[in-house]
mmCIF file of N, CA and C and ligand atoms in Angstrom:
data_model
loop_
_atom_site.group_PDB
_atom_site.id
_atom_site.type_symbol
_atom_site.label_atom_id
_atom_site.label_comp_id
_atom_site.label_asym_id
_atom_site.label_seq_id
_atom_site.Cartn_x
_atom_site.Cartn_y
_atom_site.Cartn_z
ATOM 1 N N MET B 29 8.049 10.703 0.736
ATOM 2 C CA MET B 29 8.702 11.974 0.448
ATOM 3 C C MET B 29 10.007 11.711 -0.279
ATOM 4 N N ARG B 30 10.291 12.516 -1.261
ATOM 5 C CA ARG B 30 11.580 12.377 -1.925
ATOM 6 C C ARG B 30 12.316 13.690 -1.853
ATOM 7 N N PHE B 31 13.603 13.600 -2.006
ATOM 8 C CA PHE B 31 14.454 14.765 -1.941
ATOM 9 C C PHE B 31 15.011 15.041 -3.337
ATOM 10 N N ALA B 32 15.275 16.290 -3.609
ATOM 11 C CA ALA B 32 15.735 16.672 -4.937
ATOM 12 C C ALA B 32 17.239 16.910 -5.002
ATOM 13 N N SER B 33 17.928 16.451 -3.987
ATOM 14 C CA SER B 33 19.379 16.614 -4.032
ATOM 15 C C SER B 33 19.960 15.681 -5.098
ATOM 16 N N PRO B 34 21.178 15.939 -5.557
ATOM 17 C CA PRO B 34 21.749 15.100 -6.619
ATOM 18 C C PRO B 34 21.828 13.623 -6.225
ATOM 19 N N CYS B 35 21.597 12.759 -7.196
ATOM 20 C CA CYS B 35 21.662 11.316 -6.974
ATOM 21 C C CYS B 35 23.097 10.921 -6.603
ATOM 22 N N ARG B 36 23.228 10.079 -5.599
ATOM 23 C CA ARG B 36 24.562 9.628 -5.151
ATOM 24 C C ARG B 36 24.977 8.334 -5.835
ATOM 25 N N SER B 37 24.099 7.759 -6.605
ATOM 26 C CA SER B 37 24.311 6.487 -7.310
ATOM 27 C C SER B 37 24.996 5.447 -6.406
ATOM 28 N N GLU B 38 26.222 5.074 -6.681
ATOM 29 C CA GLU B 38 26.879 4.015 -5.905
ATOM 30 C C GLU B 38 26.989 4.339 -4.415
ATOM 31 N N GLY B 39 26.855 5.604 -4.063
ATOM 32 C CA GLY B 39 26.936 6.010 -2.673
ATOM 33 C C GLY B 39 25.626 5.867 -1.910
ATOM 34 N N CYS B 40 24.608 5.336 -2.551
ATOM 35 C CA CYS B 40 23.275 5.211 -1.944
ATOM 36 C C CYS B 40 22.890 3.747 -1.833
ATOM 37 N N ALA B 41 22.300 3.379 -0.689
ATOM 38 C CA ALA B 41 21.885 1.989 -0.476
ATOM 39 C C ALA B 41 20.767 1.564 -1.426
ATOM 40 N N GLN B 42 20.064 2.515 -2.016
ATOM 41 C CA GLN B 42 18.956 2.191 -2.936
ATOM 42 C C GLN B 42 19.431 1.961 -4.371
ATOM 43 N N TRP B 43 20.671 2.229 -4.649
ATOM 44 C CA TRP B 43 21.225 2.067 -6.008
ATOM 45 C C TRP B 43 21.286 0.591 -6.354
ATOM 46 N N THR B 44 20.756 0.220 -7.513
ATOM 47 C CA THR B 44 20.716 -1.196 -7.899
ATOM 48 C C THR B 44 21.986 -1.634 -8.623
ATOM 49 N N GLY B 45 22.813 -0.668 -8.939
ATOM 50 C CA GLY B 45 24.000 -0.959 -9.745
ATOM 51 C C GLY B 45 23.871 -0.323 -11.107
ATOM 52 N N THR B 46 22.607 -0.086 -11.522
ATOM 53 C CA THR B 46 22.371 0.549 -12.815
ATOM 54 C C THR B 46 21.324 1.650 -12.752
ATOM 55 N N ALA B 47 20.570 1.710 -11.643
ATOM 56 C CA ALA B 47 19.449 2.652 -11.573
ATOM 57 C C ALA B 47 19.021 2.844 -10.122
ATOM 58 N N CYS B 48 18.054 3.752 -9.935
ATOM 59 C CA CYS B 48 17.483 3.984 -8.604
ATOM 60 C C CYS B 48 16.452 2.896 -8.282
ATOM 61 N N GLY B 49 16.640 2.217 -7.172
ATOM 62 C CA GLY B 49 15.715 1.157 -6.782
ATOM 63 C C GLY B 49 14.391 1.682 -6.259
ATOM 64 N N ILE B 50 14.371 2.919 -5.800
ATOM 65 C CA ILE B 50 13.133 3.468 -5.243
ATOM 66 C C ILE B 50 12.055 3.609 -6.319
ATOM 67 N N ILE B 51 12.411 4.212 -7.437
ATOM 68 C CA ILE B 51 11.380 4.424 -8.464
ATOM 69 C C ILE B 51 10.854 3.087 -8.981
ATOM 70 N N GLN B 52 11.689 2.082 -9.058
ATOM 71 C CA GLN B 52 11.194 0.774 -9.488
ATOM 72 C C GLN B 52 10.159 0.242 -8.503
ATOM 73 N N ARG B 53 10.440 0.371 -7.215
ATOM 74 C CA ARG B 53 9.498 -0.101 -6.200
ATOM 75 C C ARG B 53 8.198 0.688 -6.244
ATOM 76 N N VAL B 54 8.293 1.994 -6.447
ATOM 77 C CA VAL B 54 7.085 2.814 -6.519
ATOM 78 C C VAL B 54 6.257 2.422 -7.749
ATOM 79 N N LEU B 55 6.910 2.249 -8.886
ATOM 80 C CA LEU B 55 6.169 1.869 -10.098
ATOM 81 C C LEU B 55 5.557 0.480 -9.961
ATOM 82 N N ASP B 56 6.253 -0.426 -9.291
ATOM 83 C CA ASP B 56 5.678 -1.761 -9.041
ATOM 84 C C ASP B 56 4.430 -1.648 -8.173
ATOM 85 N N HIS B 57 4.480 -0.771 -7.165
ATOM 86 C CA HIS B 57 3.323 -0.552 -6.298
ATOM 87 C C HIS B 57 2.148 0.012 -7.108
ATOM 88 N N ILE B 58 2.434 0.989 -7.952
ATOM 89 C CA ILE B 58 1.371 1.596 -8.773
ATOM 90 C C ILE B 58 0.733 0.538 -9.668
ATOM 91 N N ASP B 59 1.544 -0.334 -10.222
ATOM 92 C CA ASP B 59 1.014 -1.379 -11.100
ATOM 93 C C ASP B 59 0.029 -2.289 -10.373
ATOM 94 N N ARG B 60 0.170 -2.392 -9.057
ATOM 95 C CA ARG B 60 -0.717 -3.276 -8.293
ATOM 96 C C ARG B 60 -1.977 -2.572 -7.800
ATOM 97 N N LEU B 61 -2.075 -1.263 -7.981
ATOM 98 C CA LEU B 61 -3.266 -0.534 -7.546
ATOM 99 C C LEU B 61 -4.462 -0.940 -8.409
ATOM 100 N N PRO B 62 -5.661 -1.002 -7.807
ATOM 101 C CA PRO B 62 -6.844 -1.387 -8.588
ATOM 102 C C PRO B 62 -7.180 -0.368 -9.682
ATOM 103 N N ASP B 63 -6.895 0.887 -9.438
ATOM 104 C CA ASP B 63 -7.173 1.926 -10.429
ATOM 105 C C ASP B 63 -5.949 2.847 -10.522
ATOM 106 N N PRO B 64 -4.904 2.360 -11.161
ATOM 107 C CA PRO B 64 -3.646 3.127 -11.170
ATOM 108 C C PRO B 64 -3.798 4.457 -11.902
ATOM 109 N N PRO B 65 -3.100 5.480 -11.414
ATOM 110 C CA PRO B 65 -3.148 6.774 -12.107
ATOM 111 C C PRO B 65 -2.512 6.663 -13.486
ATOM 112 N N ARG B 66 -2.991 7.479 -14.396
ATOM 113 C CA ARG B 66 -2.475 7.447 -15.765
ATOM 114 C C ARG B 66 -1.732 8.745 -16.069
ATOM 115 N N LEU B 67 -0.824 8.643 -16.985
ATOM 116 C CA LEU B 67 -0.042 9.807 -17.378
ATOM 117 C C LEU B 67 -0.888 10.703 -18.273
ATOM 118 N N ALA B 68 -0.902 11.985 -17.962
ATOM 119 C CA ALA B 68 -1.599 12.952 -18.796
ATOM 120 C C ALA B 68 -0.832 13.137 -20.103
ATOM 121 N N GLU B 69 -1.501 13.725 -21.076
ATOM 122 C CA GLU B 69 -0.857 13.991 -22.369
ATOM 123 C C GLU B 69 0.415 14.818 -22.200
ATOM 124 N N THR B 70 0.328 15.771 -21.318
ATOM 125 C CA THR B 70 1.449 16.677 -21.100
ATOM 126 C C THR B 70 2.086 16.385 -19.747
ATOM 127 N N LEU B 71 3.382 16.358 -19.704
ATOM 128 C CA LEU B 71 4.072 16.141 -18.431
ATOM 129 C C LEU B 71 3.820 17.305 -17.494
ATOM 130 N N PRO B 72 3.741 17.038 -16.200
ATOM 131 C CA PRO B 72 3.532 18.137 -15.260
ATOM 132 C C PRO B 72 4.761 19.047 -15.226
ATOM 133 N N PRO B 73 4.543 20.317 -14.912
ATOM 134 C CA PRO B 73 5.697 21.206 -14.779
ATOM 135 C C PRO B 73 6.638 20.666 -13.709
ATOM 136 N N CYS B 74 7.925 20.796 -13.924
ATOM 137 C CA CYS B 74 8.896 20.271 -12.964
ATOM 138 C C CYS B 74 10.198 21.060 -13.105
ATOM 139 N N THR B 75 10.687 21.515 -11.986
ATOM 140 C CA THR B 75 11.904 22.331 -12.027
ATOM 141 C C THR B 75 13.185 21.503 -12.046
ATOM 142 N N ILE B 76 13.076 20.192 -11.810
ATOM 143 C CA ILE B 76 14.311 19.388 -11.741
ATOM 144 C C ILE B 76 14.381 18.306 -12.817
ATOM 145 N N ARG B 77 13.463 18.329 -13.795
ATOM 146 C CA ARG B 77 13.418 17.243 -14.782
ATOM 147 C C ARG B 77 14.758 17.043 -15.491
ATOM 148 N N GLN B 78 15.455 18.108 -15.784
ATOM 149 C CA GLN B 78 16.725 17.999 -16.522
ATOM 150 C C GLN B 78 17.758 17.169 -15.760
ATOM 151 N N ARG B 79 17.634 17.107 -14.448
ATOM 152 C CA ARG B 79 18.625 16.367 -13.656
ATOM 153 C C ARG B 79 17.967 15.309 -12.768
ATOM 154 N N CYS B 80 16.726 14.935 -13.083
ATOM 155 C CA CYS B 80 15.982 13.975 -12.250
ATOM 156 C C CYS B 80 16.427 12.538 -12.533
ATOM 157 N N ARG B 81 16.891 11.845 -11.535
ATOM 158 C CA ARG B 81 17.307 10.454 -11.695
ATOM 159 C C ARG B 81 16.130 9.580 -12.098
ATOM 160 N N TRP B 82 14.995 9.773 -11.441
ATOM 161 C CA TRP B 82 13.828 8.943 -11.764
ATOM 162 C C TRP B 82 13.438 9.094 -13.228
ATOM 163 N N PHE B 83 13.406 10.339 -13.717
ATOM 164 C CA PHE B 83 13.034 10.585 -15.110
ATOM 165 C C PHE B 83 14.089 10.012 -16.039
ATOM 166 N N SER B 84 15.343 10.166 -15.672
ATOM 167 C CA SER B 84 16.429 9.625 -16.483
ATOM 168 C C SER B 84 16.333 8.104 -16.576
ATOM 169 N N ASP B 85 15.996 7.465 -15.457
ATOM 170 C CA ASP B 85 15.926 6.004 -15.426
ATOM 171 C C ASP B 85 14.666 5.465 -16.114
ATOM 172 N N ARG B 86 13.512 6.075 -15.821
ATOM 173 C CA ARG B 86 12.227 5.477 -16.219
ATOM 174 C C ARG B 86 11.391 6.309 -17.171
ATOM 175 N N GLY B 87 11.797 7.527 -17.435
ATOM 176 C CA GLY B 87 11.051 8.372 -18.361
ATOM 177 C C GLY B 87 9.708 8.817 -17.813
ATOM 178 N N ARG B 88 8.748 8.999 -18.699
ATOM 179 C CA ARG B 88 7.452 9.589 -18.341
ATOM 180 C C ARG B 88 6.728 8.869 -17.209
ATOM 181 N N PRO B 89 6.747 7.557 -17.111
ATOM 182 C CA PRO B 89 6.048 6.907 -15.993
ATOM 183 C C PRO B 89 6.532 7.384 -14.622
ATOM 184 N N ALA B 90 7.762 7.816 -14.538
ATOM 185 C CA ALA B 90 8.265 8.317 -13.259
ATOM 186 C C ALA B 90 7.481 9.533 -12.808
ATOM 187 N N CYS B 91 7.032 10.332 -13.744
ATOM 188 C CA CYS B 91 6.295 11.550 -13.384
ATOM 189 C C CYS B 91 4.903 11.216 -12.841
ATOM 190 N N VAL B 92 4.333 10.096 -13.236
ATOM 191 C CA VAL B 92 3.072 9.647 -12.631
ATOM 192 C C VAL B 92 3.329 9.296 -11.173
ATOM 193 N N ALA B 93 4.399 8.579 -10.928
ATOM 194 C CA ALA B 93 4.736 8.197 -9.553
ATOM 195 C C ALA B 93 5.045 9.412 -8.716
ATOM 196 N N CYS B 94 5.729 10.344 -9.287
ATOM 197 C CA CYS B 94 6.142 11.527 -8.543
ATOM 198 C C CYS B 94 4.942 12.310 -8.034
ATOM 199 N N ASP B 95 3.861 12.278 -8.784
ATOM 200 C CA ASP B 95 2.661 13.000 -8.378
ATOM 201 C C ASP B 95 2.078 12.437 -7.083
ATOM 202 N N LEU B 96 2.450 11.219 -6.727
ATOM 203 C CA LEU B 96 1.941 10.575 -5.509
ATOM 204 C C LEU B 96 2.868 10.788 -4.315
ATOM 205 N N VAL B 97 3.976 11.448 -4.555
ATOM 206 C CA VAL B 97 4.983 11.649 -3.515
ATOM 207 C C VAL B 97 4.797 13.024 -2.891
ATOM 208 N N VAL B 98 4.984 13.100 -1.588
ATOM 209 C CA VAL B 98 4.871 14.384 -0.896
ATOM 210 C C VAL B 98 5.938 15.335 -1.412
ATOM 211 N N THR B 99 5.517 16.541 -1.738
ATOM 212 C CA THR B 99 6.436 17.551 -2.241
ATOM 213 C C THR B 99 6.350 18.791 -1.359
ATOM 214 N N ASP B 100 7.468 19.261 -0.916
ATOM 215 C CA ASP B 100 7.521 20.466 -0.102
ATOM 216 C C ASP B 100 8.560 21.387 -0.716
ATOM 217 N N GLN B 101 8.097 22.412 -1.398
ATOM 218 C CA GLN B 101 9.014 23.318 -2.069
ATOM 219 C C GLN B 101 9.209 24.593 -1.266
ATOM 220 N N ALA B 102 8.841 24.559 0.006
ATOM 221 C CA ALA B 102 8.960 25.754 0.842
ATOM 222 C C ALA B 102 10.409 26.242 0.904
ATOM 223 N N ALA B 103 11.338 25.311 0.995
ATOM 224 C CA ALA B 103 12.745 25.684 1.087
ATOM 225 C C ALA B 103 13.243 26.301 -0.211
ATOM 226 N N ALA B 104 12.576 25.955 -1.320
ATOM 227 C CA ALA B 104 12.971 26.506 -2.609
ATOM 228 C C ALA B 104 12.359 27.876 -2.839
ATOM 229 N N GLY B 105 11.498 28.311 -1.926
ATOM 230 C CA GLY B 105 10.909 29.633 -2.034
ATOM 231 C C GLY B 105 9.709 29.704 -2.940
ATOM 232 N N SER B 106 9.100 28.570 -3.280
ATOM 233 C CA SER B 106 7.915 28.606 -4.136
ATOM 234 C C SER B 106 6.675 28.256 -3.363
HETATM 235 S S1 LIG H 219 9.768 12.159 -11.798
HETATM 236 FE FE1 LIG H 219 9.106 13.697 -13.290
HETATM 237 S S2 LIG H 219 7.860 15.183 -12.144
HETATM 238 FE FE2 LIG H 219 9.032 13.952 -10.659
HETATM 239 S S3 LIG H 219 10.884 15.142 -10.248
HETATM 240 FE FE3 LIG H 219 11.378 13.706 -11.899
HETATM 241 S S4 LIG H 219 10.990 14.787 -13.818
HETATM 242 FE FE4 LIG H 219 9.999 15.932 -12.156
#
């Protein structure tokens, strides 16, 4: 599960000094899957892409990883 609150960068234990360490670990895991998911031609709809740390750090591959993460938008009213 990931949270959509603003990235704390240096204030977070997952910060590598230049990027989010979580998305790197998730992408490394995906690379080891026997049949890794592929990015569709079009990016999935996303309400936080403009401020997403993962997207900022890794671009489109982050959105493939994000699709594997539990998302609960109940609090956002959707
Ligand atoms: S990784 Fe992509 S789909 Fe996931 S929150 Fe960031 S911009 Fe949205």
